PDB file of C-alpha atoms and ligand atoms in Angstrom:
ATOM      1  CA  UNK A 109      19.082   6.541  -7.748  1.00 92.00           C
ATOM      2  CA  UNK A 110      16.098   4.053  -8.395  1.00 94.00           C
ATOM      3  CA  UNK A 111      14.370   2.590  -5.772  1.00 92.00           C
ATOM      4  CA  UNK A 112      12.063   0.173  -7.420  1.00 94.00           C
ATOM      5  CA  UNK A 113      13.656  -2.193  -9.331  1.00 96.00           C
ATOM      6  CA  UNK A 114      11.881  -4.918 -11.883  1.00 96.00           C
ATOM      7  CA  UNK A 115      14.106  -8.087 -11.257  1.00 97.00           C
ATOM      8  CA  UNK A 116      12.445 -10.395 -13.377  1.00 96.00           C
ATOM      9  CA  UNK A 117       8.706 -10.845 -14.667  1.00 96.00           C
ATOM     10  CA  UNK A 118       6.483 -10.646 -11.076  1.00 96.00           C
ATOM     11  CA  UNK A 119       9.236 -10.212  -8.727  1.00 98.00           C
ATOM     12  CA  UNK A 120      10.402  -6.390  -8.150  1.00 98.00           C
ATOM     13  CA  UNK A 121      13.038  -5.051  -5.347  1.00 98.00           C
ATOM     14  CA  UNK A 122      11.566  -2.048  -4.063  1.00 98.00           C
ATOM     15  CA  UNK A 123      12.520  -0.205  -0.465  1.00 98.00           C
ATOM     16  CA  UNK A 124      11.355  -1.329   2.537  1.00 98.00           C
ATOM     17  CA  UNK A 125       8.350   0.439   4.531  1.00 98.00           C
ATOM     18  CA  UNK A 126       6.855   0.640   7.966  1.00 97.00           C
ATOM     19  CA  UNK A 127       4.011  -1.657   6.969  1.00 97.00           C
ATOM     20  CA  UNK A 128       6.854  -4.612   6.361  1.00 98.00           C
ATOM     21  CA  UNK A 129       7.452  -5.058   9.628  1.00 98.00           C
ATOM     22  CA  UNK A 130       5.072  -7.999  10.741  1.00 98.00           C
ATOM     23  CA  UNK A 131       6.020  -9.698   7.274  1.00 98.00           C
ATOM     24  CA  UNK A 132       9.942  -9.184   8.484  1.00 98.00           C
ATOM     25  CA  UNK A 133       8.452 -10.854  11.866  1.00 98.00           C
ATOM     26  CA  UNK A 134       7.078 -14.088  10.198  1.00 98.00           C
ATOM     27  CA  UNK A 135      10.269 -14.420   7.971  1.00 98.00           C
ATOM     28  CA  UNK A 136      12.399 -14.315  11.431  1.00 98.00           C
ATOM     29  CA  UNK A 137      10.340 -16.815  13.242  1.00 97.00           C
ATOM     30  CA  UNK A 138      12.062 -19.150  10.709  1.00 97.00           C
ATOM     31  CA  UNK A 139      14.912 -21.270  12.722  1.00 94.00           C
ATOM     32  CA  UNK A 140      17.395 -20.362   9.553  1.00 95.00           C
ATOM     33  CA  UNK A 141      17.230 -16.905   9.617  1.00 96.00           C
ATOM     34  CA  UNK A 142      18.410 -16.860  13.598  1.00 91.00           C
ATOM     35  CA  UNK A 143      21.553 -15.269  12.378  1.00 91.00           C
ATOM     36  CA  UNK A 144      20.692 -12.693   9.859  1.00 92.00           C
ATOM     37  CA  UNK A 145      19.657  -9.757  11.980  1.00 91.00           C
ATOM     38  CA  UNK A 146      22.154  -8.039  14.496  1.00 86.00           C
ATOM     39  CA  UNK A 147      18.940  -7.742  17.230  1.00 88.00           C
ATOM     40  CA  UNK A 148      16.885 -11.168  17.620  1.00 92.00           C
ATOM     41  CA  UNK A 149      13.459 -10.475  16.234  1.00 96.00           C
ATOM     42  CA  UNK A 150      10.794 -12.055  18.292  1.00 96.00           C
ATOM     43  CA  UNK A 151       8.473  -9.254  18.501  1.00 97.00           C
ATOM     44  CA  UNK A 152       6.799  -6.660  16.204  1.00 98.00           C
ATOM     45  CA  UNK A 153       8.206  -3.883  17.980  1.00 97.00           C
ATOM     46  CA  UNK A 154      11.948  -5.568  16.596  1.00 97.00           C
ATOM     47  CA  UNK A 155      10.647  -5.882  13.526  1.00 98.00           C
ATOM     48  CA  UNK A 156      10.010  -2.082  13.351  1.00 98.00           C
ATOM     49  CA  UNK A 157      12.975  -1.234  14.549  1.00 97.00           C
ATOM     50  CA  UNK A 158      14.810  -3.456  12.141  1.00 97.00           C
ATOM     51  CA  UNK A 159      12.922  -1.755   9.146  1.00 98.00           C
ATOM     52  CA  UNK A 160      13.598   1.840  10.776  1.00 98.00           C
ATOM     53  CA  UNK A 161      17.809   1.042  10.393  1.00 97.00           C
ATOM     54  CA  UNK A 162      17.084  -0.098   6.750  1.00 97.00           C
ATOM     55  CA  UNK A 163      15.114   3.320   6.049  1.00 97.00           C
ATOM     56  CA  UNK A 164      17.914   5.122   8.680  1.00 98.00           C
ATOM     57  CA  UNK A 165      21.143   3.652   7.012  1.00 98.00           C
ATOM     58  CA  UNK A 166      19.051   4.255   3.014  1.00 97.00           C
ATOM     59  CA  UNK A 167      19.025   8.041   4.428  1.00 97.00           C
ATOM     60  CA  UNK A 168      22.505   8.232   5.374  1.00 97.00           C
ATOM     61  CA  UNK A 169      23.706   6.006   2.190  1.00 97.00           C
ATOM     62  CA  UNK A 170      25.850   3.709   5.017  1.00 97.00           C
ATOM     63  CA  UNK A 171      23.268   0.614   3.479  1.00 98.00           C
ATOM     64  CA  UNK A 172      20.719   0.152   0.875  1.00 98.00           C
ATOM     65  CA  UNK A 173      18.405  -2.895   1.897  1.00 98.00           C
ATOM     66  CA  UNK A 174      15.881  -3.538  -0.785  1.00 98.00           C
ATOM     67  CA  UNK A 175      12.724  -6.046  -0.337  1.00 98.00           C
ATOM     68  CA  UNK A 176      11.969  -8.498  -2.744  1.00 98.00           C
ATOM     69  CA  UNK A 177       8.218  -8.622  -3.689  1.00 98.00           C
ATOM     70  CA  UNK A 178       5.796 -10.066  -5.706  1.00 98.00           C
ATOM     71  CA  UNK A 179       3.451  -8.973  -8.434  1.00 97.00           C
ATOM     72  CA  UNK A 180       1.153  -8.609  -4.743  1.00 97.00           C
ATOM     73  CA  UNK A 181       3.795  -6.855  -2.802  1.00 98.00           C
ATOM     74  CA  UNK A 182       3.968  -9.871  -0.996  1.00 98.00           C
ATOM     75  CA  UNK A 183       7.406  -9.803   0.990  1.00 98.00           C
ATOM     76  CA  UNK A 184       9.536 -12.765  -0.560  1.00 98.00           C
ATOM     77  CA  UNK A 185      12.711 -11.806   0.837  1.00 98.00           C
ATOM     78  CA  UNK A 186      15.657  -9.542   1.771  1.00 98.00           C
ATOM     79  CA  UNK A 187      18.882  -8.288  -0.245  1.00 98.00           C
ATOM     80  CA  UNK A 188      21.159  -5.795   1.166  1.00 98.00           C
ATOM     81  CA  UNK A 189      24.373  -3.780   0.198  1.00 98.00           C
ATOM     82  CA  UNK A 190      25.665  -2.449   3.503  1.00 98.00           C
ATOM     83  CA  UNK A 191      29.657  -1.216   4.267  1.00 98.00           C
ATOM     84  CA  UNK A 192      29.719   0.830   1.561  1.00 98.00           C
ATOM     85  CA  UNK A 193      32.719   2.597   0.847  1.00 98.00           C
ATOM     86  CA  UNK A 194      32.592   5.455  -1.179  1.00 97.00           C
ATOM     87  CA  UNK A 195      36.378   5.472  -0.853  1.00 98.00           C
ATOM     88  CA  UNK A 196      37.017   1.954  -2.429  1.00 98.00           C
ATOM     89  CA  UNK A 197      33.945   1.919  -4.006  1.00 98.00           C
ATOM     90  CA  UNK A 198      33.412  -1.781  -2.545  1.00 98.00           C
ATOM     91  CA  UNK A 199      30.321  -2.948  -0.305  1.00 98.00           C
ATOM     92  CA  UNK A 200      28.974  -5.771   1.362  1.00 98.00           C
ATOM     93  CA  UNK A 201      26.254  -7.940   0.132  1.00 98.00           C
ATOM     94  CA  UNK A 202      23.447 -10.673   1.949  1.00 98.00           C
ATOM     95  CA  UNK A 203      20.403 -11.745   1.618  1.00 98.00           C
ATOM     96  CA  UNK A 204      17.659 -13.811   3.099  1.00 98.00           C
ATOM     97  CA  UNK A 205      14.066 -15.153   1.633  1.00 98.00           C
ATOM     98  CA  UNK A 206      11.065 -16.502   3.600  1.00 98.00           C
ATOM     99  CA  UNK A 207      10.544 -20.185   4.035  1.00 97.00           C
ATOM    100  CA  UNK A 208       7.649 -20.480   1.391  1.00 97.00           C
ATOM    101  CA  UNK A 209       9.966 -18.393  -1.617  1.00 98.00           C
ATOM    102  CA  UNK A 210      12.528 -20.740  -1.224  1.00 98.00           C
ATOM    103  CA  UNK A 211      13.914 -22.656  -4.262  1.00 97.00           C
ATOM    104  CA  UNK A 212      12.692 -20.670  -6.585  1.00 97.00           C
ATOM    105  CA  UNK A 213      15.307 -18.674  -7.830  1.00 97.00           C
ATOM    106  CA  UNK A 214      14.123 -15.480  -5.749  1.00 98.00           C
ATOM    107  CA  UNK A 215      17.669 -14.824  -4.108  1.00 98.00           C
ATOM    108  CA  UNK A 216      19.478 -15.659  -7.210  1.00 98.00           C
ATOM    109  CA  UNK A 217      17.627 -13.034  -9.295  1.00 98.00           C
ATOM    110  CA  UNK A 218      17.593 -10.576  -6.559  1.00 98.00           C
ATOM    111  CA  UNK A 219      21.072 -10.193  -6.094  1.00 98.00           C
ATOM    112  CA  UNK A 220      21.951 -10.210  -9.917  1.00 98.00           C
ATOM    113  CA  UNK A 221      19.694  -7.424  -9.650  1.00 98.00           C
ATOM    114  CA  UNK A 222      21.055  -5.778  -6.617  1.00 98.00           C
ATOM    115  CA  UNK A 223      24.468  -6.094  -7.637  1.00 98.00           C
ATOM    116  CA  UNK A 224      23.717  -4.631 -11.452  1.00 98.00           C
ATOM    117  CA  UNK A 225      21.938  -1.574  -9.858  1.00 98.00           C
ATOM    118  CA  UNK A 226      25.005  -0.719  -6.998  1.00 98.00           C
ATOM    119  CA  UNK A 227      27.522  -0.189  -9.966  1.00 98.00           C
ATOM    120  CA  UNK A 228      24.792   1.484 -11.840  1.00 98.00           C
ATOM    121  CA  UNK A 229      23.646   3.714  -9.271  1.00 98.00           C
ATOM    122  CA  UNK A 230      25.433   3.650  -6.457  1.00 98.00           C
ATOM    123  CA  UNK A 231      28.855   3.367  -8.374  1.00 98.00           C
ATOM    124  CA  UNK A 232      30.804   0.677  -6.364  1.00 98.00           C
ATOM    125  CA  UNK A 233      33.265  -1.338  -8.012  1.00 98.00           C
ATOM    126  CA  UNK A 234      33.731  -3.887  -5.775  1.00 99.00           C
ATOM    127  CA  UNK A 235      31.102  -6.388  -3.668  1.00 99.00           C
ATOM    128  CA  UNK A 236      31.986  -8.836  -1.654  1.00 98.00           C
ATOM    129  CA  UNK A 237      30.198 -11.372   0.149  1.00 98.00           C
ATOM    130  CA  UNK A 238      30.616 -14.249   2.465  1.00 98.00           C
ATOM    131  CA  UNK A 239      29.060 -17.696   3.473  1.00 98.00           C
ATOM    132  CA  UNK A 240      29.710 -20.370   6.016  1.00 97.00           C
ATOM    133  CA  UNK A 241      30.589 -23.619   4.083  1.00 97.00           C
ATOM    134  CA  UNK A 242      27.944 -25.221   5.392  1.00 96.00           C
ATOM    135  CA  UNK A 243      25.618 -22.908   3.180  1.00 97.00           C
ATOM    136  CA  UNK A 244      25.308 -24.686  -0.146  1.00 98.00           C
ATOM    137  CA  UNK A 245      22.203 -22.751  -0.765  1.00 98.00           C
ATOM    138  CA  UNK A 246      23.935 -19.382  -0.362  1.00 98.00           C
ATOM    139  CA  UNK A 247      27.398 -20.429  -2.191  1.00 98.00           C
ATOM    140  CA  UNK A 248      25.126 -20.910  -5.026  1.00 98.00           C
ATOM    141  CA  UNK A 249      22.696 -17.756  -4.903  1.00 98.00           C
ATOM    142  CA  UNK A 250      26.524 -16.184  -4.735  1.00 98.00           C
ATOM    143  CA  UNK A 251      27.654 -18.251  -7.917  1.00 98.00           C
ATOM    144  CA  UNK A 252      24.223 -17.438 -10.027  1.00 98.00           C
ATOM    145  CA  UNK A 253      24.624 -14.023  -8.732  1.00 98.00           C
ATOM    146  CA  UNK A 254      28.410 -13.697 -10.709  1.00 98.00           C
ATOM    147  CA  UNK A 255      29.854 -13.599  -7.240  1.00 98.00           C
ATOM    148  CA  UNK A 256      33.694 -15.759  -7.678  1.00 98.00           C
ATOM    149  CA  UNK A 257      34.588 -17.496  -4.768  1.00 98.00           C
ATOM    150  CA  UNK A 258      37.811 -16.266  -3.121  1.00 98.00           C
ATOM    151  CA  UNK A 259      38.575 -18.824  -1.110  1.00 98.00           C
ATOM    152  CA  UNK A 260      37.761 -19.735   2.634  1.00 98.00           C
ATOM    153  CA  UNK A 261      38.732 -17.382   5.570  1.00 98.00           C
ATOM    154  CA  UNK A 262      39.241 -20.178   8.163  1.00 98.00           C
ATOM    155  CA  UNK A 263      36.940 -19.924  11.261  1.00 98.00           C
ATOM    156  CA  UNK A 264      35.866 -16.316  10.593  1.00 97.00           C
ATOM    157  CA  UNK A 265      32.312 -16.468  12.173  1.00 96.00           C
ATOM    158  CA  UNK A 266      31.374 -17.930  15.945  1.00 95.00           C
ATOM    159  CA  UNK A 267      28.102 -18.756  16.571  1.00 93.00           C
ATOM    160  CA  UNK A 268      26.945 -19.799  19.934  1.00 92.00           C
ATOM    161  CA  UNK A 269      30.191 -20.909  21.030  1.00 96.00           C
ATOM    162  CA  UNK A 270      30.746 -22.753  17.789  1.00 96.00           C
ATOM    163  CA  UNK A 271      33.336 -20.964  14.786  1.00 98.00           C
ATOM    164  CA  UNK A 272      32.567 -21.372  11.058  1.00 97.00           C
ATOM    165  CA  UNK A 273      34.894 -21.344   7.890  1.00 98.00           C
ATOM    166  CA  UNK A 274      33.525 -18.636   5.401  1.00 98.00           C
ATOM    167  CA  UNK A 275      33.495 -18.775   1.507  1.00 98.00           C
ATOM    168  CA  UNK A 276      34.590 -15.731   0.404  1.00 98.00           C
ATOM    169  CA  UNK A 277      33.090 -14.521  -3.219  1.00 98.00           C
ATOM    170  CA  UNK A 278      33.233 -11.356  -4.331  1.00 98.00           C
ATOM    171  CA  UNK A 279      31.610  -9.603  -8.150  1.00 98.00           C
ATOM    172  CA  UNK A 280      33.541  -6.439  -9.755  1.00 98.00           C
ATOM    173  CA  UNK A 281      31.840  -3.785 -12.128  1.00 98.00           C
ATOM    174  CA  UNK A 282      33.876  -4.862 -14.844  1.00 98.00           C
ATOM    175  CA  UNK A 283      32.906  -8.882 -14.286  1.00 98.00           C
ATOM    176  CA  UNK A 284      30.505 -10.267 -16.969  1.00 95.00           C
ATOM    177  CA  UNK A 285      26.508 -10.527 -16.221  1.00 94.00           C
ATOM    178  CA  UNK A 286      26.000 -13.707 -15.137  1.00 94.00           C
ATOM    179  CA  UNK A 287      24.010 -16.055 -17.773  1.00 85.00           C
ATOM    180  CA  UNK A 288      20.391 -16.761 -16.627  1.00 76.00           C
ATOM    181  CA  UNK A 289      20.133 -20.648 -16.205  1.00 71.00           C
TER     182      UNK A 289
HETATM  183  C1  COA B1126      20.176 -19.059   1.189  1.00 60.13           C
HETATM  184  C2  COA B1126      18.829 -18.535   0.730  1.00 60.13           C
HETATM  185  C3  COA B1126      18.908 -17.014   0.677  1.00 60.13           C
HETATM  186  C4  COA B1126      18.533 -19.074  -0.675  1.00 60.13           C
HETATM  187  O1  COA B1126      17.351 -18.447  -1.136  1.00 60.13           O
HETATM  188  P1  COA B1126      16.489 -19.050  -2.359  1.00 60.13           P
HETATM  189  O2  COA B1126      15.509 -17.991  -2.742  1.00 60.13           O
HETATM  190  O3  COA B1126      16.003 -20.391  -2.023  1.00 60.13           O
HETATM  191  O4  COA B1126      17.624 -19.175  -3.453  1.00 60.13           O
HETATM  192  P2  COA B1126      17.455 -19.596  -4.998  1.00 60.13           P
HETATM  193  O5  COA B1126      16.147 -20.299  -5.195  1.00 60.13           O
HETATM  194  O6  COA B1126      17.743 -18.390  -5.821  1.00 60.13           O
HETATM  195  O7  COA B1126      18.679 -20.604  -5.177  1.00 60.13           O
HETATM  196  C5  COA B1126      18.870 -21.615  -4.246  1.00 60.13           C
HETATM  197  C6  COA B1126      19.959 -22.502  -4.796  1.00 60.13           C
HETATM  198  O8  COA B1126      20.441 -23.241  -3.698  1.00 60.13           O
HETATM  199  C7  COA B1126      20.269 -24.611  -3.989  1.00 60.13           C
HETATM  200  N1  COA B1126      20.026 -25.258  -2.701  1.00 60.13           N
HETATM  201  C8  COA B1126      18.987 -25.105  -1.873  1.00 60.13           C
HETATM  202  N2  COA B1126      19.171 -25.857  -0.765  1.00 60.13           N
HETATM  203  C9  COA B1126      20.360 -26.478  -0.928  1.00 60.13           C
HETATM  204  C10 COA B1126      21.122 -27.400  -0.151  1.00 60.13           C
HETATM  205  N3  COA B1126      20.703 -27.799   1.051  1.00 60.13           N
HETATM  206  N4  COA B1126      22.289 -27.838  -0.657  1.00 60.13           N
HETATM  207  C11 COA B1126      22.754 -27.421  -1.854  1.00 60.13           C
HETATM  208  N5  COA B1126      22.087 -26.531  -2.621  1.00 60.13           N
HETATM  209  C12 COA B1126      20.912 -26.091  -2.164  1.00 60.13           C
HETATM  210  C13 COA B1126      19.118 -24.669  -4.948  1.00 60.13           C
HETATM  211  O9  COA B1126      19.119 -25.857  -5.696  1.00 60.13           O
HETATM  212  C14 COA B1126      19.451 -23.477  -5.816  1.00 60.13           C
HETATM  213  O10 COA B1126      20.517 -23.769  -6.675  1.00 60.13           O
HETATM  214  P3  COA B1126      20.349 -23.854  -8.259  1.00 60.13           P
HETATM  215  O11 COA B1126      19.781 -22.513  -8.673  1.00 60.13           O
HETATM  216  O12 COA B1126      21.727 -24.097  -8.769  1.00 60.13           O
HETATM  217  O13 COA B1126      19.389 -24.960  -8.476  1.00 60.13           O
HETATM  218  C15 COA B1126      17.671 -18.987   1.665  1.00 60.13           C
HETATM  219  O14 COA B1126      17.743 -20.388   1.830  1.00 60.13           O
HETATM  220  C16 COA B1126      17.705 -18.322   3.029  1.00 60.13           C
HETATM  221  O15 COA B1126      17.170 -17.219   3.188  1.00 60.13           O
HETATM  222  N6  COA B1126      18.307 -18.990   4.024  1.00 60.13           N
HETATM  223  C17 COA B1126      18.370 -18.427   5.383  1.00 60.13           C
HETATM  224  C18 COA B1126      19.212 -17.170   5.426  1.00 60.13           C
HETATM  225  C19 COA B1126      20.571 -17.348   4.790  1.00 60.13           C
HETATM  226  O16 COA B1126      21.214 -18.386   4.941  1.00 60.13           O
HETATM  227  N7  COA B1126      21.026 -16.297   4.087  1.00 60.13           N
HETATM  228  C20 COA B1126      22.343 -16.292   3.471  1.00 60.13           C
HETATM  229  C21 COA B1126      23.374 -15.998   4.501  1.00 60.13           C
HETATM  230  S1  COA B1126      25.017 -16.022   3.819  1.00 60.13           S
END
């Protein structure tokens, strides 16, 4: 199973390691990302933590959480198959970049990537994914990824006392690669 992956020229997914974790710190002091760890991560001692699980859950095969990088190793973002399945061969992808990588197709091309190397590697058949609707960005990381939209799953999420409706889109093995735009 590889873990270094070349997504696209200067940008590489490659597994996450103890010196991440004050680059995982600045990309969580960003307002947007408030949501996208289980633990809040206001400290570097979270931010450790939260890069032991990735190595802990890589170990056990329960998640595979790859960083994006630069031709620098600069940390550009995050994209993560977790819930895998080994009996349904189906898994569960997200992903995250920092405030300055933004816009610039980094998510996009890392999960194309991600998603190309779990049926390669990992063998699933089946990812799924899910965004609140009032995500454009993500809905169309998911779309330039090859991820269909399902539908909606009405007022799936609650966050801080407030529920969200969730785009479901999911990618199979068999699907075609997405065209590069
Ligand atoms: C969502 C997120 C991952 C996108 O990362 P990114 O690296 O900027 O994504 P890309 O550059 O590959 O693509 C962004 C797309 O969203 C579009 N976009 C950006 N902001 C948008 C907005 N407010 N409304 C509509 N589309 C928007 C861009 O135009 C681009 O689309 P295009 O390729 O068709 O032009 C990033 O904003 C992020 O980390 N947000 C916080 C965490 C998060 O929401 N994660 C996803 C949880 S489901």
């Amino acid at each position: 199973m590889r873990d270094h992956l070349a997504v696209s020229p200067g940008l590489w997914l490659r597994r996450w390691s103890a010196i991440d974790a004050r680059s995982v710190l600045t990309a969580f002091a960003d307002p947007a990302m408030t949501w996208q760890a289980r633990e809040s991560i206001e400290s570097l001692d979270a931010a450790e933590r939260w890069v032991a699980v990735q190595s802990d859950q890589w170990a056990s095969g329960a998640a595979f959480a790859f960083a994006v990088v630069d031709g620098e190793d600069t940390v550009l973002g995050n994209v993560t198959v977790s819930a895998v399945n080994r009996r349904h061969a189906t898994g569960w992808v997200s992903y995250w970049t920092t405030q300055s990588a933004r816009g610039q197709g980094v998510a996009s091309g890392a999960c194309r990537a991600l998603a190309r190397w779990t049926f390669d590697d990992v063998g699933l058949f089946r990812l799924e994914l899910g965004h609140r609707v009032n995500n454009p960005a993500s809905c169309r990381v998911a779309l330039a990824a090859g991820f269909v939209s399902e539908g909606i799953e009405r007022q799936k999420l609650e966050y801080d006392g407030m529920r969200y409706d969730v785009e479901r889109h999911a990618r199979l093995a068999t699907d075609e690669e997405p065209v590069l735009s």
